[in-house]
Tab-separated table of N, CA and C and ligand atoms in Angstrom:
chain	number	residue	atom	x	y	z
A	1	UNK	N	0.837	-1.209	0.000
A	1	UNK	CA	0.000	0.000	0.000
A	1	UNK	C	0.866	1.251	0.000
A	2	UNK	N	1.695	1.015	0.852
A	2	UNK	CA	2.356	2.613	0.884
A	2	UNK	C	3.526	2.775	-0.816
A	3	UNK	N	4.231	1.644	-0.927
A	3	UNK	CA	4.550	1.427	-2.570
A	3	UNK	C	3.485	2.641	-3.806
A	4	UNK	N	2.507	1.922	-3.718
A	4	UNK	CA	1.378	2.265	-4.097
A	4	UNK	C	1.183	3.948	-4.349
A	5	UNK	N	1.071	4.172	-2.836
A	5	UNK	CA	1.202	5.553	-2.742
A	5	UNK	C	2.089	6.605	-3.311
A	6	UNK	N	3.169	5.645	-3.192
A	6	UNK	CA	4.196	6.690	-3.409
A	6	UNK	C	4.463	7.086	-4.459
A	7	UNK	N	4.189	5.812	-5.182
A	7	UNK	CA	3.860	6.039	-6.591
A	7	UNK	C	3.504	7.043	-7.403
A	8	UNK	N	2.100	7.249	-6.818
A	8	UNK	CA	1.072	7.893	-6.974
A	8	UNK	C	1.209	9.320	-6.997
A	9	UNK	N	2.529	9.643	-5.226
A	9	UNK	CA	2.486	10.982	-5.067
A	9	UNK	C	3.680	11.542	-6.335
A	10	UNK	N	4.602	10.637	-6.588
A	10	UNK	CA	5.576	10.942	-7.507
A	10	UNK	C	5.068	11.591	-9.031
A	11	UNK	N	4.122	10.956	-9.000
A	11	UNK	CA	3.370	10.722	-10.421
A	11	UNK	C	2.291	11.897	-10.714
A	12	UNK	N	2.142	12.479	-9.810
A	12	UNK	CA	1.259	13.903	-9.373
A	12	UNK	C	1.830	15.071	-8.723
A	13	UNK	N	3.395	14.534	-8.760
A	13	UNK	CA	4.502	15.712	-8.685
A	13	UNK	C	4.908	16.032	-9.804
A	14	UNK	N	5.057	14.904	-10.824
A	14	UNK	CA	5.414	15.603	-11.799
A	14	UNK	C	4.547	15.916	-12.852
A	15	UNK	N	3.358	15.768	-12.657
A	15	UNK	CA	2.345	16.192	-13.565
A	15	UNK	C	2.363	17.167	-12.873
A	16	UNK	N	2.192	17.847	-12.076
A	16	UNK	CA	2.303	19.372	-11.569
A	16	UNK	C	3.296	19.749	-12.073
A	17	UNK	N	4.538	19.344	-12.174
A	17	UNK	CA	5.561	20.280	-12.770
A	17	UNK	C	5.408	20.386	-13.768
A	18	UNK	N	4.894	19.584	-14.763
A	18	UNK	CA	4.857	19.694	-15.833
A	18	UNK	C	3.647	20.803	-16.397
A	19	UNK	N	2.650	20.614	-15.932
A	19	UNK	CA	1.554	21.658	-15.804
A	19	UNK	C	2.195	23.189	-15.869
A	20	UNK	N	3.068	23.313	-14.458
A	20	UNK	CA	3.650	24.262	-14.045
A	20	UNK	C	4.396	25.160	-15.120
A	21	UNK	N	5.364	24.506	-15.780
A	21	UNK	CA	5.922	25.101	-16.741
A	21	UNK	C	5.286	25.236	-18.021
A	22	UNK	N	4.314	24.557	-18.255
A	22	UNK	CA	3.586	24.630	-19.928
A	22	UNK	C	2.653	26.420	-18.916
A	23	UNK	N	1.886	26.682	-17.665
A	23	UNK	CA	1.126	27.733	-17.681
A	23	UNK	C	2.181	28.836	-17.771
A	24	UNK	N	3.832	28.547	-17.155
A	24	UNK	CA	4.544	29.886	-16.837
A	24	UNK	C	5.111	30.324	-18.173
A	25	UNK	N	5.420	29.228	-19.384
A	25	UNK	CA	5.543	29.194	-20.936
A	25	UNK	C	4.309	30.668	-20.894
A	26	UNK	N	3.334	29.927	-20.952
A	26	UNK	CA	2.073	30.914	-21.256
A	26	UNK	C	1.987	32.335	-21.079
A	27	UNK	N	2.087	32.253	-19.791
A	27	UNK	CA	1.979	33.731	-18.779
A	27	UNK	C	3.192	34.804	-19.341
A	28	UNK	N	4.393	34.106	-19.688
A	28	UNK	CA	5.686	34.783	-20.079
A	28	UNK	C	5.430	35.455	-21.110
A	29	UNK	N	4.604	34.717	-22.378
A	29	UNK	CA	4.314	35.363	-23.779
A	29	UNK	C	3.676	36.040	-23.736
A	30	UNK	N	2.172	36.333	-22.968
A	30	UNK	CA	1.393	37.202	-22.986
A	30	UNK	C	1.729	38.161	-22.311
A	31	UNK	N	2.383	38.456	-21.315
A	31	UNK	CA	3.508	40.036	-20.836
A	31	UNK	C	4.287	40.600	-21.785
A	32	UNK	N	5.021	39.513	-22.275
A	32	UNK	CA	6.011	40.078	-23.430
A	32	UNK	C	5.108	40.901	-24.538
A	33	UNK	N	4.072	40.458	-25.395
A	33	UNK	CA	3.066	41.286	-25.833
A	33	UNK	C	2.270	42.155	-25.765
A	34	UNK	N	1.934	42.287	-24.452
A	34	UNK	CA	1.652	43.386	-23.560
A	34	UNK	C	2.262	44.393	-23.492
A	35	UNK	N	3.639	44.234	-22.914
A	35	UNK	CA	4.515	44.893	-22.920
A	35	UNK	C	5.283	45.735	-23.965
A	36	UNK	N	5.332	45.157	-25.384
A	36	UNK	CA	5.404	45.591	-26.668
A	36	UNK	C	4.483	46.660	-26.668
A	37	UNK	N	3.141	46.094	-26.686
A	37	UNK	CA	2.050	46.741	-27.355
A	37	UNK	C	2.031	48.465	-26.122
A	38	UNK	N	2.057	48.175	-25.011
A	38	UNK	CA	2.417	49.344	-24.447
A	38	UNK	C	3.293	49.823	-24.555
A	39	UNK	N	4.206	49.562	-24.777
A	39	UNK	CA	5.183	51.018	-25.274
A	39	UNK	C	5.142	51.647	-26.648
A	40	UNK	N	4.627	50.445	-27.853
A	40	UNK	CA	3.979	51.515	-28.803
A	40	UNK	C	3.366	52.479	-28.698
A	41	UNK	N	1.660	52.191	-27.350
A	41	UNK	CA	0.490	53.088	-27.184
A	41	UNK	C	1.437	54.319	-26.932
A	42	UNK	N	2.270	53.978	-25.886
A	42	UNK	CA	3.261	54.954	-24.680
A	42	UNK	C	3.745	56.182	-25.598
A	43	UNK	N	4.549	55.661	-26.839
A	43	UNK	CA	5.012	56.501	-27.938
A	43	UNK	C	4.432	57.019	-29.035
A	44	UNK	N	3.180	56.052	-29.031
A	44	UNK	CA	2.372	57.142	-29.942
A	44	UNK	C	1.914	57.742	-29.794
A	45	UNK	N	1.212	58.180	-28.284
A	45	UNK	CA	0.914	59.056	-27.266
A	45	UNK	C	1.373	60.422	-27.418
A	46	UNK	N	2.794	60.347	-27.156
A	46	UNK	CA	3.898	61.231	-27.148
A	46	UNK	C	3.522	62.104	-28.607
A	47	UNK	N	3.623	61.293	-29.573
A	47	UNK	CA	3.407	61.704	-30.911
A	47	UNK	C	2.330	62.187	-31.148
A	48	UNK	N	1.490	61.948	-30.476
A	48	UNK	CA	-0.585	61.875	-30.836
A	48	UNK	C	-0.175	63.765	-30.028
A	49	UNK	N	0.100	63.158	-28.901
A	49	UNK	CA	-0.062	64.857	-27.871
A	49	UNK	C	0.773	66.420	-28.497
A	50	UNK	N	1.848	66.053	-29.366
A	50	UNK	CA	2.859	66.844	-29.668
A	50	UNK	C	2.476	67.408	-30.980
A	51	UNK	N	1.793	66.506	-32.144
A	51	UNK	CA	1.469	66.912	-32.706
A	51	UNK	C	-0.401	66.602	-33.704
A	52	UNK	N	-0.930	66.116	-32.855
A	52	UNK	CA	-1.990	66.064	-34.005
A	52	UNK	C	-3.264	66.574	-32.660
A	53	UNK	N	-3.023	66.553	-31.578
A	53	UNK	CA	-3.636	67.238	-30.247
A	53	UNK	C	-4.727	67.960	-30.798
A	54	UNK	N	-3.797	69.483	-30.859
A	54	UNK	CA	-4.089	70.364	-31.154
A	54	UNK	C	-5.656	70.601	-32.037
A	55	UNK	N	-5.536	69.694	-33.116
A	55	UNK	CA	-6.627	70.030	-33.693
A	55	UNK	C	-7.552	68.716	-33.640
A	56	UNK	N	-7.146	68.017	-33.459
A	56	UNK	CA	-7.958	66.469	-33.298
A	56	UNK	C	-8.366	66.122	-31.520
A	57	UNK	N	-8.029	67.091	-30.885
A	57	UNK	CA	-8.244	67.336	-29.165
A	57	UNK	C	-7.759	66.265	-28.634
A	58	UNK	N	-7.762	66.234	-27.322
A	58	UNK	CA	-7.217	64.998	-26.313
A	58	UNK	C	-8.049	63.845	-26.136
A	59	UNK	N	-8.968	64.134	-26.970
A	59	UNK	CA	-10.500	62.750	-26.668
A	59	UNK	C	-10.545	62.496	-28.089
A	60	UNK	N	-9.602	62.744	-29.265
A	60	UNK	CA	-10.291	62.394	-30.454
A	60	UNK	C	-11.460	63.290	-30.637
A	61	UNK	N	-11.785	63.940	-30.295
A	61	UNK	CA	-13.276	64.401	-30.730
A	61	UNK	C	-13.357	65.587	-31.806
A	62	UNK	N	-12.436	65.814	-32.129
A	62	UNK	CA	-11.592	67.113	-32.854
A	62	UNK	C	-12.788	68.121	-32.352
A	63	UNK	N	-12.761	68.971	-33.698
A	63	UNK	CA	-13.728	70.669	-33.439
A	63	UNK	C	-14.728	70.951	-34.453
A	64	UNK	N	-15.889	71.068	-34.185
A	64	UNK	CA	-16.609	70.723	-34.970
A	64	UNK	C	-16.811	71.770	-35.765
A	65	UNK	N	-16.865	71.165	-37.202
A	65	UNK	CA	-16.764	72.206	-38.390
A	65	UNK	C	-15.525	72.755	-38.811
A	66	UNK	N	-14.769	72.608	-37.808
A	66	UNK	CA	-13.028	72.079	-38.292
A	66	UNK	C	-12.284	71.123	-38.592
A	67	UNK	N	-12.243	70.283	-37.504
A	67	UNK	CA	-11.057	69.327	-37.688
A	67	UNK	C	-12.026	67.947	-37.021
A	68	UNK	N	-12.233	67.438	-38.176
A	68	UNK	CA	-12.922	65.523	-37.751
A	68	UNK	C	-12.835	65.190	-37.105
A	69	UNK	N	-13.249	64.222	-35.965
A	69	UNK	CA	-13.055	63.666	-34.761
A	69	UNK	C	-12.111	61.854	-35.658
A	70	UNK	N	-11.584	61.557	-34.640
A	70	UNK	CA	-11.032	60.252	-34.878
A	70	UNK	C	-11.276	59.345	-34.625
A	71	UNK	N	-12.601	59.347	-33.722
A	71	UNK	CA	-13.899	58.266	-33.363
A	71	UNK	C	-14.129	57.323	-34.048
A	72	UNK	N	-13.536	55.978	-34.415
A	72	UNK	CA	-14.505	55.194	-35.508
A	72	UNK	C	-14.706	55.845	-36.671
A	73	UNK	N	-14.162	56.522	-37.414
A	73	UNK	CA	-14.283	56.839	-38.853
A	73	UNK	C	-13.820	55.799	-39.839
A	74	UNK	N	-14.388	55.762	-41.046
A	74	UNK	CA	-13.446	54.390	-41.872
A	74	UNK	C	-12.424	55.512	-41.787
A	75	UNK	N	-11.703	56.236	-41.950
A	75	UNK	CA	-10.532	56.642	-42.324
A	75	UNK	C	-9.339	56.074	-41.320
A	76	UNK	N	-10.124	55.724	-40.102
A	76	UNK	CA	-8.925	55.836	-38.742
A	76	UNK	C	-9.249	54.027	-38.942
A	77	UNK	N	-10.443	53.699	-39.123
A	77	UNK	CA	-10.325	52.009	-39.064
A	77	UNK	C	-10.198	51.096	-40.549
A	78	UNK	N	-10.444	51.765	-41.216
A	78	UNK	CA	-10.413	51.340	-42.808
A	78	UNK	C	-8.965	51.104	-43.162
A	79	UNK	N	-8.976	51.222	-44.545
A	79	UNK	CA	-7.607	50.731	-45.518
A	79	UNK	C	-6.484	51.389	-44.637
A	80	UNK	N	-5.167	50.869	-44.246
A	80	UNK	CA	-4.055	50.867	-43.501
A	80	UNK	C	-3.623	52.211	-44.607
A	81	UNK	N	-3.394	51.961	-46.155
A	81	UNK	CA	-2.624	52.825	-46.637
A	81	UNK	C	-3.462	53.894	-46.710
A	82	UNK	N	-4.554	54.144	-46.923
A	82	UNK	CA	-5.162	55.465	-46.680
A	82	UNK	C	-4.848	56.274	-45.730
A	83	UNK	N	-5.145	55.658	-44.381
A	83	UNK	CA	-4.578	56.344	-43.297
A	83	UNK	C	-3.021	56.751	-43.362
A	84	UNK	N	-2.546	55.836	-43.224
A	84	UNK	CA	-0.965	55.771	-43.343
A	84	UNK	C	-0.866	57.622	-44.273
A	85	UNK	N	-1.363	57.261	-45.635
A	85	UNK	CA	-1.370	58.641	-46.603
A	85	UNK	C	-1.543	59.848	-45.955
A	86	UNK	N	-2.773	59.466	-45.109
A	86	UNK	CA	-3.068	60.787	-44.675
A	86	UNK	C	-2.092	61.541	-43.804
A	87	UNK	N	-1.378	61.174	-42.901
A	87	UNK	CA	-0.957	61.080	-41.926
A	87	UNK	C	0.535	61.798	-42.715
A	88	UNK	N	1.112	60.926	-43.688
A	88	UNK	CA	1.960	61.471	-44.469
A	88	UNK	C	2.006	62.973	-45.617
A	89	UNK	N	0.591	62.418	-45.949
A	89	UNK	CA	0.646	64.005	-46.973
A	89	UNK	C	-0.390	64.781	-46.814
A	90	UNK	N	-1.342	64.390	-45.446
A	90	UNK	CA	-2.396	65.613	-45.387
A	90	UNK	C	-3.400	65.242	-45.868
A	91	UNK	N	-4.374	65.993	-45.389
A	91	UNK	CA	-5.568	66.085	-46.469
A	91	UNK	C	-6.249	67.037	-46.966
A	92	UNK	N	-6.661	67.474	-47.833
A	92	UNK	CA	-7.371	68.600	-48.585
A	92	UNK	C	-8.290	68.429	-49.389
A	93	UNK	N	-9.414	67.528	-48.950
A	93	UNK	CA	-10.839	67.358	-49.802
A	93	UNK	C	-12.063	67.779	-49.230
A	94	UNK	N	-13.056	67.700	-49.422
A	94	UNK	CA	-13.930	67.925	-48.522
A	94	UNK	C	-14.651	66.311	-48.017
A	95	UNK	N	-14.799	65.978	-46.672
A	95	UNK	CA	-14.815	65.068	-46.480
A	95	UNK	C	-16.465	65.054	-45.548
A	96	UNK	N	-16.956	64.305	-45.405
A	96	UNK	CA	-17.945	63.964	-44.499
A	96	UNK	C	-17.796	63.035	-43.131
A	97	UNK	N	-18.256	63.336	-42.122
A	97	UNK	CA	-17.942	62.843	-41.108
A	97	UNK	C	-19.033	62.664	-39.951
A	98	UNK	N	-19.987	61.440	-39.930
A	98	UNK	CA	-21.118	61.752	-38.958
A	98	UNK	C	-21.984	63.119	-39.423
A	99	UNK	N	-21.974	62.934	-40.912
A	99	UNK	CA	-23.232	64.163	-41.354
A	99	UNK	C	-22.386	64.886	-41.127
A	100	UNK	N	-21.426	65.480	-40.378
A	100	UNK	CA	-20.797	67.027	-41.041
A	100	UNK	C	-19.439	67.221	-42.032
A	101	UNK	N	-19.593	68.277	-42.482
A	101	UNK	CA	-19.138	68.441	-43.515
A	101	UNK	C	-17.073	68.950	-43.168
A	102	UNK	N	-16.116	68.432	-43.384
A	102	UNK	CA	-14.837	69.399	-43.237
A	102	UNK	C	-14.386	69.664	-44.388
A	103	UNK	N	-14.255	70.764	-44.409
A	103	UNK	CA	-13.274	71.232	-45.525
A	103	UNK	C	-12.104	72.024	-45.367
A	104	UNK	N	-11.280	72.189	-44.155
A	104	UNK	CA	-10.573	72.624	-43.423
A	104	UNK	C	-9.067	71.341	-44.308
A	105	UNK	N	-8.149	72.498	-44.792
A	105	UNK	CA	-6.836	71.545	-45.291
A	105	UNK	C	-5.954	70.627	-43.670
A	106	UNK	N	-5.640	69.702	-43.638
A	106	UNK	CA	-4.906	69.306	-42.476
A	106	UNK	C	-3.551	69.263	-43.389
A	107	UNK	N	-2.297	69.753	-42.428
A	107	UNK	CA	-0.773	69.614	-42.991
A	107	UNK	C	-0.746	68.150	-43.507
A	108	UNK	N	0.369	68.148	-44.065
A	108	UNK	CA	1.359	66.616	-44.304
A	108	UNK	C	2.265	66.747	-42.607
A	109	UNK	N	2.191	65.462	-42.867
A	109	UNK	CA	3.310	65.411	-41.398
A	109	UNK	C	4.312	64.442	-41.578
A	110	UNK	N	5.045	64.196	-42.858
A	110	UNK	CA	5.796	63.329	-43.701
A	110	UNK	C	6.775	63.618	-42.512
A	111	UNK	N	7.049	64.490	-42.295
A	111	UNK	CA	8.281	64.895	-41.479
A	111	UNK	C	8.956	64.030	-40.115
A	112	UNK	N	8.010	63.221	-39.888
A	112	UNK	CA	7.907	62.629	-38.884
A	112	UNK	C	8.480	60.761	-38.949
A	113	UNK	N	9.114	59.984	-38.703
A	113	UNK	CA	10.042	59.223	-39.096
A	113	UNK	C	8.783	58.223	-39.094
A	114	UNK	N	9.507	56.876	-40.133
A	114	UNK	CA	7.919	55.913	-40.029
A	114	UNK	C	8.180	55.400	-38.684
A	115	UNK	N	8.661	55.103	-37.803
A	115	UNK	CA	8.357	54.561	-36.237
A	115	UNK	C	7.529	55.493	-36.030
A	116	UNK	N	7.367	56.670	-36.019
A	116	UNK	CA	6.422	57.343	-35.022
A	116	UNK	C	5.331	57.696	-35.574
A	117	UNK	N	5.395	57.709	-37.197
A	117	UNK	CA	4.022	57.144	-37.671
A	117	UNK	C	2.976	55.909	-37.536
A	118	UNK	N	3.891	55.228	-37.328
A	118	UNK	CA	3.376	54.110	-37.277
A	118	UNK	C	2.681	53.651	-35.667
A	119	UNK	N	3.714	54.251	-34.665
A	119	UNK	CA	2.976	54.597	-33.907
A	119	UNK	C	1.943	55.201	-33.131
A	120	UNK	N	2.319	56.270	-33.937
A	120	UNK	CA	0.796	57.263	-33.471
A	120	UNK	C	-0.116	56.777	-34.204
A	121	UNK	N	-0.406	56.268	-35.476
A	121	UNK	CA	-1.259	55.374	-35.944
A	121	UNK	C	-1.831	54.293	-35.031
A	122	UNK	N	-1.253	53.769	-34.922
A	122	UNK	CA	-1.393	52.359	-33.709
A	122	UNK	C	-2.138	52.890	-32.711
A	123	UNK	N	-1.684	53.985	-32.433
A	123	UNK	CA	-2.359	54.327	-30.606
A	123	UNK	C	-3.934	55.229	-30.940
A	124	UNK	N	-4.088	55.578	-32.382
A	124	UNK	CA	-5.414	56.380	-32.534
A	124	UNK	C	-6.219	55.318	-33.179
A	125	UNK	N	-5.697	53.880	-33.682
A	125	UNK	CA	-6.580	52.978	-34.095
A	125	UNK	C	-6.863	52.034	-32.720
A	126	UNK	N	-5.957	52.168	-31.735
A	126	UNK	CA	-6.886	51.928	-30.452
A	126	UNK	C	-6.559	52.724	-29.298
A	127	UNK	N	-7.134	53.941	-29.735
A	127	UNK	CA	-7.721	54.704	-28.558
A	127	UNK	C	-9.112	55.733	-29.161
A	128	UNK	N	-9.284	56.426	-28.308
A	128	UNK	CA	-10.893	57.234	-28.061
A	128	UNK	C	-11.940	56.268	-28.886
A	129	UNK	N	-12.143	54.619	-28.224
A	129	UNK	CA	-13.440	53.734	-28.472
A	129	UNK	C	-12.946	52.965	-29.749
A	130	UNK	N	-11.685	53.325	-30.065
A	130	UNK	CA	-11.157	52.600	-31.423
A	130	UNK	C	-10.493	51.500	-31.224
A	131	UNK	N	-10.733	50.151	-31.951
A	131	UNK	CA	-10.163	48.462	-31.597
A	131	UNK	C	-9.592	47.848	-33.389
A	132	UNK	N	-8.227	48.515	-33.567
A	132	UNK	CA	-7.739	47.729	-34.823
A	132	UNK	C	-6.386	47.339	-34.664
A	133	UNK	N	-6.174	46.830	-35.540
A	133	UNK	CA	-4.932	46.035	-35.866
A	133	UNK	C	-3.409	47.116	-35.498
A	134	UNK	N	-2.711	47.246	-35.341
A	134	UNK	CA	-1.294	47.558	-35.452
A	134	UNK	C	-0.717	48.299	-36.881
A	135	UNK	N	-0.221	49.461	-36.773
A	135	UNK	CA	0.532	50.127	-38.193
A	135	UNK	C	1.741	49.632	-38.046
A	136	UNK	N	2.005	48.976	-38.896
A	136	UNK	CA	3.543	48.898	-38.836
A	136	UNK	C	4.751	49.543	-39.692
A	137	UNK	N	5.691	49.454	-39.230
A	137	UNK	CA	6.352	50.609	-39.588
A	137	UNK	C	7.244	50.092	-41.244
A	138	UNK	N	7.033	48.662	-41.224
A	138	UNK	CA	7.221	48.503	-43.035
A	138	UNK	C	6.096	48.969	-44.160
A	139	UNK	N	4.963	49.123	-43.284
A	139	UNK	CA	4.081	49.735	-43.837
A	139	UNK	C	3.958	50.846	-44.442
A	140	UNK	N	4.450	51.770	-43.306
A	140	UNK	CA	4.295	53.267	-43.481
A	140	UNK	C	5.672	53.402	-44.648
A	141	UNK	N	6.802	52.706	-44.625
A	141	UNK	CA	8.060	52.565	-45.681
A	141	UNK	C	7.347	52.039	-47.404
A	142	UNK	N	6.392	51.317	-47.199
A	142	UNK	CA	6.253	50.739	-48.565
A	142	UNK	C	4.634	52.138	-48.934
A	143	UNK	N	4.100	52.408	-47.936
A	143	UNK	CA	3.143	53.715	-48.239
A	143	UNK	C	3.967	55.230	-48.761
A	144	UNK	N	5.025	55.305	-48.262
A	144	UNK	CA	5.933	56.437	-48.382
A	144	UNK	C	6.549	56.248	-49.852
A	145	UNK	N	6.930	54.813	-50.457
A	145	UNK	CA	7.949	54.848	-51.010
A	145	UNK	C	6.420	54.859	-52.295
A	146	UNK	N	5.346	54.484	-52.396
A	146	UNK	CA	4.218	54.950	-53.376
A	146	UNK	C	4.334	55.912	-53.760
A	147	UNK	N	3.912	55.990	-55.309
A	147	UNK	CA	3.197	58.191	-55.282
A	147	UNK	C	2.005	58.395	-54.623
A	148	UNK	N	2.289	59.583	-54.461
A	148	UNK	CA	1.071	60.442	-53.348
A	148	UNK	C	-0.287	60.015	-54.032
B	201	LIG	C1	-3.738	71.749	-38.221
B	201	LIG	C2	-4.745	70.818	-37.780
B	201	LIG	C3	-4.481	69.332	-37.890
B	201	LIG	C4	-3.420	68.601	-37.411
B	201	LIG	C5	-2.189	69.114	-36.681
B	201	LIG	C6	-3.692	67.228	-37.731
B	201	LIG	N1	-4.880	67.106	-38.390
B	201	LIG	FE1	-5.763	65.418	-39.057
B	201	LIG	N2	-7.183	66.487	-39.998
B	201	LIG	C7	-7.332	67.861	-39.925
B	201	LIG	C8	-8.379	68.295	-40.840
B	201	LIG	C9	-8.836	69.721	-41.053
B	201	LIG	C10	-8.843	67.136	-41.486
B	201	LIG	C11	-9.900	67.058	-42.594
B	201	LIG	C12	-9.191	67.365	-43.925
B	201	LIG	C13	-10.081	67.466	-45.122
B	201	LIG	O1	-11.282	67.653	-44.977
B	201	LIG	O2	-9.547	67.344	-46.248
B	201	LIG	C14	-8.093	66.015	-40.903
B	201	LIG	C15	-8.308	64.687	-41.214
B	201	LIG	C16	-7.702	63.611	-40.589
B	201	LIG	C17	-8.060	62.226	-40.773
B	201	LIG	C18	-9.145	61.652	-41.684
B	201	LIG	C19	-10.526	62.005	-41.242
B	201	LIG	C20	-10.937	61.387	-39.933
B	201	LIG	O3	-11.356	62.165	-39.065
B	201	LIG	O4	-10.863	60.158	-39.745
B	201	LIG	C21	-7.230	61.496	-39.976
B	201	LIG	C22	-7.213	59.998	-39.798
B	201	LIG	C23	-6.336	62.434	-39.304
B	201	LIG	N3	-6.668	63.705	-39.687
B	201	LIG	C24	-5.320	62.070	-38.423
B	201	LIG	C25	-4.369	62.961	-37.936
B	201	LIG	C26	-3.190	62.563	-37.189
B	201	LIG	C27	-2.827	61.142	-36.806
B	201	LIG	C28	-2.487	63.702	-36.914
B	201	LIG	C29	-1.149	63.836	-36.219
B	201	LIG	C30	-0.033	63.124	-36.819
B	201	LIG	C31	-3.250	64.813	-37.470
B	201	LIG	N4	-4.371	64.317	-38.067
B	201	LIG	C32	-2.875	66.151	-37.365
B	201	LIG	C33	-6.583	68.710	-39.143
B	201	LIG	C34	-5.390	68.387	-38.523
């Protein structure tokens, strides 16, 4: 009987260990991604506040009859290179937005390196209620290296 046991306890020690390391495998990857993905938000932040603030406000909500809000628009959740464009060479059309109308020119902001395009992209496709994918910064290189 005690044979038996011991067996038993051996045999449910190492299925715990083994358990053990397949959940801490787990737990390790999903920080590491986390962790990525926040310091993008962190820096596109930086980028979002320094320069597109101003007219697009601290909530996304921009000014109405000026400058579009960044709420869920296809422009902010739609085609990657559109945005990407915009972001690079501006815009100057007249656009519609939730029924109102902008016709207000926004700069190019080419000036700005593709990491931090790509970041501030990233952090306005998920922030103020916005849930998309990641800009990446070969992206914004193969959008740049297009004609306008
Ligand atoms: C000087 C004011 C100004 C600044 C700075 C500015 N924008 Fe804009 N933005 C505008 C205006 C005005 C429009 C609408 C242009 C039009 O109607 O052609 C616009 C349009 C947009 C659009 C498409 C429409 C929408 O609302 O979805 C996006 C996306 C956008 N801006 C993102 C940015 C980002 C990101 C930055 C910072 C890198 C930035 N803007 C900086 C004024 C500005």
């Amino acid at each position: 009987m005690k044979q038996v046991l011991a067996i038993f306890l051996i045999l449910t020690t190492i299925g715990s260990i083994k358990l053990n390391a397949q959940t801490k495998g787990k737990v390790k990857k999903t920080v590491k991604t986390e962790v990525v993905s926040a310091l993008v938000l962190a820096n596109g932040q930086k980028v979002y506040n320094q320069y597109c603030l101003s007219c697009h406000m601290a909530d996304g909500g921009g000014v109405q009859n000026m400058n579009p809000p960044l709420i869920k628009t296809t422009y902010v959740l739609g085609d990657k290179t559109r945005l990407i464009k915009i972001a690079l060479n501006g815009l100057a059309e007249e656009i519609e937005i939730d029924g109102e109308v902008y016709t207000n020119v926004m700069p190019s902001h080419g000036f700005l390196k593709d990491q931090e395009i790509a970041d501030v992209l990233t952090f306005v496709r998920n922030s103020f209620g916005n849930k998309a994918s990641a800009i990446k910064v070969s992206e914004v290189k193969a959008a740049r290296a297009e004609k306008k």
